[in-house]
Short mmCIF file of C-alpha atoms and ligand atoms in Angstrom, two decimals:
data_model
loop_
_atom_site.label_atom_id
_atom_site.label_comp_id
_atom_site.label_asym_id
_atom_site.label_seq_id
_atom_site.Cartn_x
_atom_site.Cartn_y
_atom_site.Cartn_z
CA MET A 1 -67.07 -4.10 -70.29
CA PRO A 2 -66.01 -7.72 -70.05
CA THR A 3 -62.89 -7.33 -72.20
CA ARG A 4 -61.55 -4.54 -70.03
CA ARG A 5 -62.42 -6.47 -66.85
CA ARG A 6 -60.63 -9.51 -68.24
CA SER A 7 -57.47 -7.54 -69.01
CA LEU A 8 -57.64 -5.91 -65.57
CA GLY A 9 -57.91 -9.38 -64.07
CA ARG A 10 -54.90 -10.49 -66.11
CA VAL A 11 -52.89 -7.52 -64.88
CA LEU A 12 -53.88 -8.27 -61.30
CA ILE A 13 -52.90 -11.91 -61.65
CA GLY A 14 -49.64 -10.83 -63.22
CA VAL A 15 -48.92 -8.43 -60.37
CA LEU A 16 -49.83 -11.10 -57.82
CA ALA A 17 -47.57 -13.58 -59.52
CA VAL A 18 -44.67 -11.13 -59.48
CA VAL A 19 -45.29 -10.35 -55.79
CA LEU A 20 -45.48 -14.07 -55.04
CA VAL A 21 -42.24 -14.78 -56.87
CA LEU A 22 -40.49 -11.88 -55.12
CA CYS A 23 -41.74 -12.99 -51.69
CA CYS A 24 -40.84 -16.63 -52.21
CA GLY A 25 -37.52 -15.64 -53.72
CA GLY A 26 -36.79 -13.30 -50.85
CA ALA A 27 -37.79 -15.90 -48.30
CA ALA A 28 -35.74 -18.53 -50.09
CA VAL A 29 -32.67 -16.32 -50.25
CA GLY A 30 -33.17 -15.25 -46.62
CA GLY A 31 -33.67 -18.84 -45.56
CA TRP A 32 -30.61 -19.95 -47.50
CA VAL A 33 -28.49 -17.22 -45.96
CA LEU A 34 -29.65 -18.12 -42.44
CA ALA A 35 -29.47 -21.87 -43.00
CA ARG A 36 -26.04 -21.58 -44.55
CA GLY A 37 -24.71 -21.36 -41.03
CA GLY A 38 -21.61 -19.53 -40.05
CA THR A 39 -17.91 -20.00 -40.47
CA ASP A 40 -16.96 -23.46 -39.27
CA THR A 41 -13.38 -24.72 -39.03
CA VAL A 42 -14.06 -27.59 -36.63
CA GLY A 43 -12.23 -30.69 -37.82
CA GLN A 44 -10.63 -28.74 -40.65
CA VAL A 45 -7.59 -27.23 -38.99
CA ASP A 46 -4.32 -29.06 -39.50
CA PHE A 47 -2.40 -28.41 -36.34
CA VAL A 48 0.98 -28.40 -38.00
CA ARG A 49 2.78 -25.47 -36.39
CA PRO A 50 4.08 -25.20 -32.85
CA LEU A 51 2.36 -22.36 -31.04
CA ALA A 52 4.55 -19.28 -31.05
CA VAL A 53 5.04 -18.06 -27.50
CA PRO A 54 5.71 -14.33 -27.38
CA PRO A 55 9.16 -13.79 -25.84
CA LEU A 56 9.33 -12.12 -22.47
CA ALA A 57 10.46 -8.54 -22.98
CA THR A 58 13.91 -7.88 -21.62
CA SER A 59 14.18 -5.05 -19.15
CA ARG A 60 16.79 -3.30 -17.02
CA VAL A 61 16.62 -1.43 -13.75
CA ASP A 62 17.79 2.16 -14.06
CA GLY A 63 19.55 4.40 -11.52
CA GLN A 64 16.19 5.36 -10.00
CA GLY A 65 15.23 1.72 -9.46
CA ARG A 66 12.72 1.79 -12.29
CA ARG A 67 12.17 -1.24 -14.52
CA VAL A 68 12.78 -0.01 -18.07
CA PHE A 69 11.39 -1.67 -21.18
CA ASP A 70 11.94 -0.75 -24.81
CA LEU A 71 9.22 -1.34 -27.36
CA LEU A 72 9.58 -0.57 -31.04
CA ALA A 73 6.53 -0.38 -33.30
CA ARG A 74 7.36 -1.16 -36.92
CA ASP A 75 6.03 -2.55 -40.14
CA GLY A 76 6.76 -6.11 -41.12
CA ARG A 77 5.95 -9.01 -43.39
CA ARG A 78 5.06 -12.55 -42.54
CA ASP A 79 4.19 -15.77 -44.31
CA PHE A 80 1.47 -16.99 -41.94
CA ARG A 81 0.43 -20.10 -43.83
CA GLY A 82 3.74 -21.33 -45.15
CA ASP A 83 2.74 -20.97 -48.79
CA GLY A 84 5.16 -18.20 -49.69
CA ARG A 85 2.50 -15.50 -49.71
CA LEU A 86 3.70 -12.63 -47.57
CA THR A 87 1.29 -10.50 -45.56
CA ARG A 88 2.07 -6.88 -44.77
CA THR A 89 1.92 -6.64 -40.98
CA ALA A 90 3.04 -4.55 -38.07
CA GLY A 91 4.43 -5.55 -34.70
CA PHE A 92 6.44 -4.53 -31.69
CA ASP A 93 10.10 -5.59 -31.86
CA GLY A 94 9.09 -7.98 -34.64
CA ASP A 95 6.80 -8.56 -37.59
CA PHE A 96 3.61 -9.35 -35.71
CA LEU A 97 2.35 -8.82 -32.13
CA GLY A 98 4.94 -8.02 -29.49
CA PRO A 99 6.86 -9.39 -26.53
CA THR A 100 5.16 -10.06 -23.21
CA LEU A 101 5.91 -7.32 -20.70
CA ARG A 102 6.03 -8.47 -17.10
CA ALA A 103 6.24 -6.46 -13.88
CA ARG A 104 5.50 -6.88 -10.19
CA ARG A 105 3.10 -4.95 -8.04
CA GLY A 106 4.99 -2.09 -6.41
CA GLU A 107 7.51 -1.73 -9.21
CA ARG A 108 7.92 1.55 -11.03
CA VAL A 109 8.07 0.89 -14.77
CA VAL A 110 9.13 2.91 -17.78
CA VAL A 111 8.36 1.86 -21.32
CA ASN A 112 10.25 3.61 -24.10
CA VAL A 113 7.92 3.24 -27.06
CA VAL A 114 9.58 4.05 -30.36
CA ASN A 115 7.31 4.61 -33.34
CA ARG A 116 9.06 3.35 -36.45
CA LEU A 117 5.78 3.18 -38.40
CA ALA A 118 5.06 5.59 -41.25
CA GLU A 119 2.14 7.05 -39.31
CA GLU A 120 1.12 8.24 -35.88
CA THR A 121 0.12 5.59 -33.37
CA SER A 122 -0.22 5.22 -29.61
CA VAL A 123 0.16 2.43 -27.07
CA HIS A 124 -2.57 1.93 -24.49
CA TRP A 125 -2.01 -0.28 -21.43
CA HIS A 126 -5.35 -2.05 -21.41
CA GLY A 127 -6.51 -2.78 -17.86
CA MET A 128 -3.73 -0.81 -16.18
CA HIS A 129 -4.36 1.59 -13.31
CA LEU A 130 -2.21 4.64 -14.05
CA PRO A 131 -2.26 8.41 -14.52
CA ALA A 132 -4.28 9.52 -17.54
CA ARG A 133 -1.27 11.06 -19.27
CA MET A 134 0.47 7.65 -19.21
CA ASP A 135 -2.61 5.78 -20.50
CA GLY A 136 -1.67 5.77 -24.18
CA GLY A 137 -5.07 6.75 -25.49
CA PRO A 138 -5.80 9.16 -28.35
CA HIS A 139 -4.39 12.08 -26.32
CA GLN A 140 -0.91 10.53 -26.27
CA PRO A 141 -0.10 10.08 -29.96
CA ILE A 142 3.41 9.13 -30.94
CA ARG A 143 4.57 10.72 -34.17
CA PRO A 144 6.60 8.68 -36.66
CA GLY A 145 10.17 8.57 -35.46
CA ALA A 146 9.27 9.79 -31.96
CA THR A 147 9.70 8.05 -28.62
CA TRP A 148 7.11 8.15 -25.84
CA SER A 149 8.25 7.13 -22.36
CA PRO A 150 5.36 6.74 -19.95
CA THR A 151 6.19 5.79 -16.38
CA TRP A 152 3.98 4.64 -13.54
CA THR A 153 3.98 2.47 -10.43
CA VAL A 154 2.24 -0.87 -10.77
CA ASP A 155 -0.34 -0.93 -8.02
CA GLN A 156 -2.99 -3.52 -8.69
CA PRO A 157 -3.36 -7.29 -8.34
CA ALA A 158 -1.55 -9.86 -10.48
CA ALA A 159 -3.36 -9.99 -13.81
CA THR A 160 -3.23 -10.68 -17.51
CA LEU A 161 -3.36 -7.27 -19.16
CA TRP A 162 -2.41 -6.27 -22.67
CA TYR A 163 -1.21 -3.36 -24.73
CA HIS A 164 -2.35 -2.13 -28.11
CA PRO A 165 -2.53 1.11 -30.13
CA HIS A 166 -5.38 3.49 -29.44
CA PRO A 167 -4.85 6.27 -32.01
CA HIS A 168 -7.84 8.47 -32.74
CA GLY A 169 -10.00 6.78 -35.37
CA ALA A 170 -7.43 4.16 -36.41
CA THR A 171 -7.34 1.61 -33.60
CA GLU A 172 -9.00 -1.15 -35.62
CA GLU A 173 -6.50 -0.73 -38.45
CA HIS A 174 -3.44 -0.79 -36.20
CA VAL A 175 -4.56 -3.76 -34.11
CA TYR A 176 -5.66 -5.70 -37.20
CA ARG A 177 -2.22 -5.23 -38.72
CA GLY A 178 -0.70 -6.87 -35.66
CA LEU A 179 0.12 -4.28 -33.03
CA ALA A 180 -0.70 -5.89 -29.67
CA GLY A 181 0.97 -7.77 -26.86
CA MET A 182 0.44 -9.12 -23.39
CA PHE A 183 1.36 -7.38 -20.12
CA ILE A 184 1.47 -9.76 -17.18
CA LEU A 185 1.43 -8.42 -13.64
CA ASP A 186 2.66 -10.45 -10.66
CA ASP A 187 2.10 -10.08 -6.94
CA ASP A 188 2.72 -11.95 -3.70
CA ARG A 189 -0.82 -13.30 -3.38
CA GLU A 190 -0.70 -14.98 -6.78
CA ALA A 191 2.83 -16.23 -6.13
CA ALA A 192 1.69 -17.93 -2.91
CA LEU A 193 -0.89 -20.08 -4.70
CA PRO A 194 -0.08 -23.51 -6.15
CA LEU A 195 -0.75 -22.50 -9.77
CA PRO A 196 1.22 -23.31 -12.90
CA ARG A 197 3.48 -20.32 -13.59
CA ARG A 198 6.42 -21.37 -15.73
CA TYR A 199 6.10 -19.02 -18.68
CA GLY A 200 5.88 -20.85 -21.98
CA VAL A 201 5.93 -24.24 -20.25
CA ASP A 202 2.79 -24.58 -18.15
CA ASP A 203 1.70 -20.94 -18.19
CA VAL A 204 1.07 -19.87 -21.75
CA PRO A 205 -0.34 -16.74 -23.42
CA VAL A 206 -3.08 -17.54 -25.91
CA ILE A 207 -3.84 -14.43 -27.96
CA VAL A 208 -6.70 -15.26 -30.29
CA GLN A 209 -7.35 -13.14 -33.37
CA ASP A 210 -9.36 -13.72 -36.53
CA ARG A 211 -8.26 -12.60 -39.95
CA ASN A 212 -9.29 -12.80 -43.57
CA PHE A 213 -6.64 -13.18 -46.22
CA SER A 214 -6.84 -11.87 -49.77
CA ARG A 215 -5.78 -14.05 -52.67
CA SER A 216 -2.39 -12.38 -52.73
CA GLY A 217 -1.97 -13.04 -49.03
CA GLU A 218 -2.74 -9.63 -47.53
CA PHE A 219 -4.98 -9.10 -44.53
CA LYS A 220 -8.41 -8.29 -45.90
CA LYS A 221 -10.36 -5.68 -43.99
CA THR A 222 -13.78 -6.06 -45.58
CA ARG A 223 -16.49 -5.50 -43.01
CA ASN A 224 -19.75 -7.39 -43.05
CA SER A 225 -22.26 -4.61 -43.65
CA ILE A 226 -25.33 -6.49 -42.41
CA ALA A 227 -24.31 -6.84 -38.77
CA GLY A 228 -22.13 -3.76 -38.93
CA ILE A 229 -19.82 -4.93 -36.16
CA GLY A 230 -16.57 -4.85 -38.08
CA VAL A 231 -14.30 -7.46 -39.64
CA LEU A 232 -15.04 -11.12 -38.92
CA GLY A 233 -12.25 -13.37 -40.16
CA ASP A 234 -12.40 -17.00 -41.22
CA THR A 235 -8.85 -17.86 -40.13
CA LEU A 236 -7.63 -17.84 -36.56
CA LEU A 237 -4.20 -16.73 -35.49
CA VAL A 238 -3.11 -17.76 -32.01
CA ASN A 239 -0.10 -15.70 -30.95
CA GLY A 240 0.20 -15.18 -34.70
CA THR A 241 0.31 -18.92 -35.46
CA VAL A 242 -2.11 -20.49 -37.95
CA GLY A 243 -3.02 -24.08 -37.03
CA PRO A 244 -1.10 -24.17 -33.74
CA TYR A 245 -0.35 -27.01 -31.37
CA LEU A 246 1.16 -26.79 -27.91
CA ASP A 247 3.30 -29.54 -26.44
CA VAL A 248 2.13 -29.99 -22.86
CA THR A 249 4.60 -31.61 -20.48
CA THR A 250 2.73 -31.16 -17.20
CA GLU A 251 -0.53 -32.56 -15.84
CA ARG A 252 -2.05 -29.10 -15.84
CA VAL A 253 -1.54 -26.14 -18.12
CA ARG A 254 -2.56 -22.56 -17.44
CA LEU A 255 -3.77 -20.69 -20.49
CA ARG A 256 -3.99 -16.91 -20.43
CA LEU A 257 -6.72 -16.37 -22.98
CA LEU A 258 -6.88 -12.94 -24.59
CA ASN A 259 -9.48 -12.10 -27.17
CA GLY A 260 -7.32 -9.79 -29.25
CA SER A 261 -9.79 -9.71 -32.13
CA THR A 262 -11.30 -6.49 -33.37
CA ALA A 263 -14.95 -7.60 -33.45
CA ARG A 264 -15.41 -11.31 -32.84
CA THR A 265 -16.66 -12.90 -29.62
CA TYR A 266 -15.51 -16.46 -28.77
CA ASP A 267 -16.93 -19.13 -26.52
CA PHE A 268 -13.90 -21.18 -25.49
CA GLY A 269 -14.03 -24.77 -24.27
CA LEU A 270 -12.39 -28.14 -24.87
CA ALA A 271 -13.54 -30.28 -27.77
CA ASP A 272 -14.68 -33.11 -25.46
CA ASP A 273 -16.46 -30.59 -23.24
CA ARG A 274 -14.37 -31.50 -20.19
CA PRO A 275 -14.56 -28.99 -17.35
CA PHE A 276 -11.61 -26.75 -16.62
CA ALA A 277 -10.69 -24.38 -13.84
CA LEU A 278 -11.52 -20.75 -14.52
CA ILE A 279 -9.20 -18.85 -12.18
CA GLY A 280 -8.95 -15.32 -13.52
CA SER A 281 -10.68 -12.58 -15.49
CA ASP A 282 -9.58 -9.21 -16.87
CA GLY A 283 -8.21 -7.67 -13.69
CA GLY A 284 -6.78 -10.66 -11.87
CA LEU A 285 -7.60 -13.89 -10.12
CA LEU A 286 -11.17 -14.69 -9.10
CA PRO A 287 -12.07 -15.06 -5.42
CA ARG A 288 -12.89 -18.71 -6.08
CA THR A 289 -12.06 -21.17 -8.82
CA ALA A 290 -15.05 -21.84 -11.06
CA ARG A 291 -15.25 -25.33 -12.60
CA VAL A 292 -16.85 -24.62 -15.96
CA ASN A 293 -16.72 -26.01 -19.47
CA ARG A 294 -17.07 -22.73 -21.38
CA VAL A 295 -15.84 -19.20 -21.09
CA GLN A 296 -17.10 -16.49 -23.42
CA LEU A 297 -14.86 -13.55 -24.27
CA SER A 298 -15.79 -10.48 -26.29
CA PRO A 299 -13.05 -8.32 -27.84
CA GLY A 300 -10.51 -7.17 -25.26
CA GLU A 301 -11.60 -9.56 -22.49
CA ARG A 302 -9.25 -12.07 -20.85
CA ALA A 303 -9.62 -15.28 -18.87
CA GLU A 304 -7.07 -17.45 -17.12
CA ILE A 305 -7.93 -21.13 -17.19
CA VAL A 306 -6.16 -24.29 -16.02
CA VAL A 307 -6.74 -27.39 -18.12
CA ASP A 308 -6.09 -30.97 -16.97
CA VAL A 309 -4.58 -33.26 -19.58
CA ARG A 310 -3.96 -37.02 -19.64
CA PRO A 311 -0.67 -38.56 -20.78
CA GLY A 312 -0.38 -38.95 -24.53
CA GLU A 313 -3.71 -37.38 -25.44
CA ARG A 314 -4.54 -34.65 -27.91
CA VAL A 315 -7.32 -32.30 -27.01
CA THR A 316 -8.46 -29.24 -28.91
CA LEU A 317 -9.30 -25.85 -27.52
CA ARG A 318 -12.39 -24.92 -29.49
CA SER A 319 -14.68 -21.93 -29.80
CA THR A 320 -18.33 -22.93 -30.12
CA PRO A 321 -21.08 -20.48 -31.18
CA PRO A 322 -21.09 -17.68 -28.61
CA ASP A 323 -24.34 -16.64 -27.00
CA LEU A 324 -24.58 -13.09 -28.32
CA ALA A 325 -28.29 -12.93 -27.45
CA ALA A 326 -28.80 -10.63 -30.40
CA GLY A 327 -31.46 -12.52 -32.35
CA ALA A 328 -31.10 -14.96 -35.24
CA LEU A 329 -30.17 -12.48 -37.92
CA ALA A 330 -27.68 -10.50 -35.84
CA ASP A 331 -26.29 -13.73 -34.42
CA ARG A 332 -25.79 -15.09 -37.90
CA PHE A 333 -23.99 -12.03 -39.20
CA ALA A 334 -22.22 -11.12 -35.98
CA GLY A 335 -20.45 -14.48 -35.65
CA GLY A 336 -23.07 -16.04 -33.38
CA ALA A 337 -23.15 -19.26 -35.43
CA ASP A 338 -19.40 -19.59 -35.99
CA ARG A 339 -17.20 -22.42 -34.68
CA PHE A 340 -13.42 -22.63 -34.66
CA ASP A 341 -10.77 -25.12 -33.74
CA VAL A 342 -8.32 -22.88 -31.92
CA LEU A 343 -5.34 -24.77 -30.49
CA GLN A 344 -4.40 -28.41 -30.10
CA LEU A 345 -2.92 -29.45 -26.76
CA ARG A 346 -0.54 -32.39 -27.22
CA ALA A 347 0.18 -34.08 -23.94
CA ALA A 348 3.51 -35.90 -23.58
CA GLY A 349 3.49 -39.62 -22.75
CA THR A 350 4.78 -38.84 -19.29
CA LEU A 351 3.62 -35.70 -17.55
CA ALA A 352 5.31 -33.86 -14.71
CA ALA A 353 3.08 -33.56 -11.67
CA SER A 354 1.13 -30.33 -11.16
CA PRO A 355 -0.50 -29.36 -7.86
CA SER A 356 -4.28 -29.30 -7.95
CA VAL A 357 -5.92 -25.92 -8.38
CA PRO A 358 -7.14 -24.53 -5.06
CA ASP A 359 -10.81 -23.65 -4.63
CA THR A 360 -10.07 -20.39 -2.89
CA LEU A 361 -7.87 -17.95 -4.76
CA VAL A 362 -7.57 -14.31 -3.69
CA PRO A 363 -9.73 -11.95 -1.65
CA VAL A 364 -11.68 -9.56 -3.85
CA ASP A 365 -13.04 -6.77 -1.68
CA ARG A 366 -16.51 -5.96 -2.85
CA LEU A 367 -17.20 -2.33 -3.66
CA ASP A 368 -20.44 -1.26 -1.99
CA PRO A 369 -22.99 0.19 -4.44
CA ALA A 370 -24.93 1.60 -1.48
CA SER A 371 -22.04 3.96 -0.85
CA ALA A 372 -22.10 5.26 -4.42
CA GLY A 373 -22.43 9.02 -4.60
CA GLU A 374 -23.08 8.99 -8.30
CA THR A 375 -25.10 6.78 -10.62
CA ARG A 376 -24.43 7.26 -14.31
CA ARG A 377 -26.29 5.81 -17.27
CA PHE A 378 -24.71 4.90 -20.58
CA THR A 379 -26.89 3.98 -23.54
CA LEU A 380 -25.11 2.55 -26.56
CA THR A 381 -26.86 2.98 -29.90
CA GLY A 382 -25.49 3.04 -33.43
CA ARG A 383 -22.02 4.53 -33.11
CA SER A 384 -22.64 6.74 -30.11
CA ILE A 385 -23.01 6.67 -26.35
CA ASN A 386 -25.86 8.69 -24.81
CA GLY A 387 -26.44 10.09 -28.29
CA ARG A 388 -22.98 11.61 -28.43
CA SER A 389 -20.07 10.73 -30.62
CA MET A 390 -16.47 10.88 -29.39
CA GLN A 391 -14.93 14.35 -29.53
CA MET A 392 -11.36 14.91 -28.48
CA ASP A 393 -12.11 18.30 -26.91
CA ARG A 394 -15.25 17.30 -24.99
CA ILE A 395 -15.02 15.81 -21.51
CA ASP A 396 -18.27 14.01 -20.80
CA PHE A 397 -18.03 14.03 -17.01
CA ALA A 398 -15.72 14.27 -14.03
CA ALA A 399 -15.51 11.45 -11.51
CA THR A 400 -14.36 12.37 -8.05
CA LYS A 401 -11.27 10.63 -6.77
CA ASP A 402 -11.92 7.91 -4.19
CA ALA A 403 -15.68 8.13 -4.69
CA THR A 404 -17.66 5.01 -5.53
CA GLU A 405 -19.89 5.18 -8.60
CA VAL A 406 -22.52 2.92 -10.11
CA TRP A 407 -22.71 2.80 -13.88
CA GLU A 408 -25.73 1.39 -15.67
CA VAL A 409 -24.79 0.45 -19.19
CA VAL A 410 -27.26 -0.72 -21.81
CA ASN A 411 -26.99 -1.67 -25.45
CA GLN A 412 -30.15 -0.50 -27.16
CA ASP A 413 -29.26 -1.86 -30.59
CA GLY A 414 -30.12 -5.23 -32.07
CA ALA A 415 -26.44 -6.07 -32.53
CA PRO A 416 -23.55 -6.73 -30.13
CA HIS A 417 -21.51 -4.09 -28.34
CA ASN A 418 -19.27 -4.27 -25.30
CA PHE A 419 -18.00 -1.73 -22.82
CA HIS A 420 -14.46 -0.97 -21.70
CA VAL A 421 -13.38 1.54 -19.06
CA HIS A 422 -9.84 2.89 -18.77
CA ASP A 423 -7.93 3.42 -15.51
CA VAL A 424 -9.79 1.16 -13.11
CA GLN A 425 -11.09 -2.36 -12.85
CA PHE A 426 -14.80 -2.53 -12.04
CA GLN A 427 -17.07 -5.12 -10.48
CA VAL A 428 -20.24 -6.33 -12.17
CA LEU A 429 -23.30 -5.99 -9.93
CA SER A 430 -25.87 -7.48 -12.27
CA VAL A 431 -26.52 -8.51 -15.86
CA GLY A 432 -30.11 -8.07 -17.00
CA GLY A 433 -31.15 -7.79 -13.38
CA GLN A 434 -29.58 -11.15 -12.49
CA ALA A 435 -26.54 -11.84 -10.34
CA PRO A 436 -23.46 -12.14 -12.58
CA PRO A 437 -22.04 -15.58 -13.46
CA PRO A 438 -18.74 -16.69 -11.81
CA ALA A 439 -16.74 -15.46 -14.81
CA LEU A 440 -17.87 -11.92 -13.96
CA GLY A 441 -17.26 -12.35 -10.23
CA GLY A 442 -13.83 -10.71 -10.11
CA TRP A 443 -12.21 -7.56 -11.43
CA LYS A 444 -13.18 -6.59 -14.97
CA ASP A 445 -12.40 -3.81 -17.40
CA THR A 446 -14.44 -4.98 -20.38
CA VAL A 447 -17.88 -6.55 -20.43
CA TYR A 448 -20.15 -7.89 -23.17
CA LEU A 449 -23.42 -6.04 -23.74
CA ALA A 450 -26.20 -8.17 -25.14
CA PRO A 451 -28.97 -6.07 -26.70
CA GLN A 452 -31.49 -4.70 -24.21
CA ARG A 453 -29.78 -6.36 -21.26
CA PRO A 454 -28.58 -3.68 -18.83
CA VAL A 455 -25.31 -4.28 -17.02
CA ARG A 456 -24.72 -2.56 -13.66
CA LEU A 457 -21.14 -1.85 -12.66
CA VAL A 458 -19.57 -0.46 -9.53
CA LEU A 459 -16.28 1.43 -9.77
CA ARG A 460 -13.97 3.55 -7.69
CA PHE A 461 -11.41 5.92 -9.18
CA THR A 462 -8.44 5.98 -6.85
CA ASP A 463 -4.99 7.59 -6.75
CA HIS A 464 -4.67 9.55 -9.96
CA SER A 465 -6.46 12.80 -10.62
CA ASP A 466 -5.99 15.20 -13.51
CA PRO A 467 -8.73 17.62 -14.49
CA ASP A 468 -7.40 18.07 -18.01
CA VAL A 469 -6.27 14.73 -19.38
CA PRO A 470 -9.16 12.33 -19.92
CA TYR A 471 -9.54 8.58 -19.75
CA MET A 472 -11.75 6.79 -22.25
CA PHE A 473 -14.85 4.64 -21.98
CA HIS A 474 -15.95 2.91 -25.15
CA CYS A 475 -17.19 -0.05 -27.08
CA HIS A 476 -14.22 -2.39 -27.64
CA LEU A 477 -15.53 -3.53 -31.00
CA LEU A 478 -12.83 -1.46 -32.62
CA TYR A 479 -14.79 -0.45 -35.69
CA HIS A 480 -17.43 1.06 -33.40
CA GLU A 481 -14.82 2.73 -31.21
CA ASP A 482 -13.16 4.31 -34.23
CA ALA A 483 -16.55 5.44 -35.57
CA GLY A 484 -17.20 7.42 -32.40
CA MET A 485 -18.66 5.02 -29.82
CA MET A 486 -16.43 6.43 -27.14
CA GLY A 487 -16.47 9.14 -24.51
CA GLN A 488 -14.05 10.81 -22.14
CA PHE A 489 -13.98 11.38 -18.40
CA VAL A 490 -11.51 12.92 -16.01
CA VAL A 491 -10.80 12.03 -12.40
CA VAL A 492 -10.72 15.11 -10.18
CA GLU A 493 -10.07 16.00 -6.57
CA PRO A 494 -13.19 16.59 -4.46
CA GLY A 495 -14.72 19.91 -5.40
CA GLN A 496 -12.59 20.22 -8.55
CA ARG A 497 -14.15 20.69 -11.99
CA ALA A 498 -13.23 19.14 -15.30
CA GLY A 499 -10.67 21.23 -17.16
CA THR A 500 -9.76 21.35 -20.81
CA PRO A 501 -8.21 18.47 -22.74
CA PRO A 502 -4.86 19.28 -24.30
CA ARG A 503 -5.19 20.35 -27.92
CA PRO A 504 -4.42 17.62 -30.44
CA GLY A 505 -0.80 17.83 -31.39
CA THR A 506 0.42 19.00 -27.99
CA HIS A 507 1.26 15.40 -27.14
CA ALA A 508 0.35 15.24 -23.48
CA GLY A 509 2.38 12.72 -21.61
CA HIS A 510 5.63 13.31 -23.43
CA ASP A 511 8.42 13.98 -21.04
CU1 CU B 601 -20.03 -1.56 -30.33
#
């Protein structure tokens, strides 16, 4: 039946044509999306505003010799771009971000945190070694109008730490609105080194955050659904300043870089690719200065760098595409192709002399993995760790006080995660089976997890035990954390078992 065969042939050709068009169209769209590249602000940022330097928090010493700070969380409004469009924000003691807290090793501190927000929040001391009930995680909520007054003794090396809310399920929202600040610790070892340390002059906090703005000027919290890592903004705020410059008056300037973003990873360097001195990571100074030209920071990580400048020059701190090692598609949608001009350094015509940065910094005693009594494995997939989602009333394990542990952490997704541990600083033993780079050679509390690349950590939980009140471990991509990629552990005395977390609403840690 030739007629029927002919019509069948026509149908087949038609179907083929449709398939062909769909394939080509799909490939074209896919190719266009990939080729489109990422967000790129290089050469497009007008550095017209002086970098805001967070004020040092005032403090007083009380009758018990404790250093007392006051911190007030509140809503605010700010015109970030000078065009009259106000953004609804939140901050500590101000409209956006908060003052820099500063304390010395050995000091006992008290922070009176007042919650003047319309909702519950908490304040977590990221990187701080302290009792669990002072940690400021989801078990220490502060109700609207309430004051929470944690107190602890600073007992860890000089470091660039930070503080931010950690309320159950709402951390991303609170940090994105602006609730965060730096917490600098000092000690004698750091003070004995010839490093720049005049706050706001040659020792400057650089808190980098990305935001999207709506047409009316509000922060826009639309998440990219393809990579699923959270909000990636197209505008950078540095200490809350859009388009910032810093007047540099000394030959060398120390920058305390904090990635305070909720999801984005940066790869910081200078625009002319000059090397700089990498002197510190999350938990303090490195054993040795690393002369590098890039430092990559995932959300929550810090680095201290010292940059040499020449009289009269202008040089830009830039973030080039980070190596997320997550494949082309994930890279593209997870910020792996994005570039940003971050901060312009404007050197004065005459610069005050700065001592050169020493090669040797501080001793970092290596924890011995061979002495580890416990090896734990953490597999991150989707929004869970070891297949479990965060539950306030479930303690995942108990770590014994003063015992060394090895943790093997692996991201088994195709997209980025990272890993943050409360209470202690850890050391990185290996990344994908390789010795860690110099940037991971000191104390760390947060580490990037490239897909399928296991990271081995060694940790020791000293000083503080409490069978009932847990510390957190979690992905510090805040959208993931809020969605359940978090677990809880307690530190116990030898032979002690994990107890029961306080019921929500009992407000552990309130005095
Ligand atoms: Cu994650």
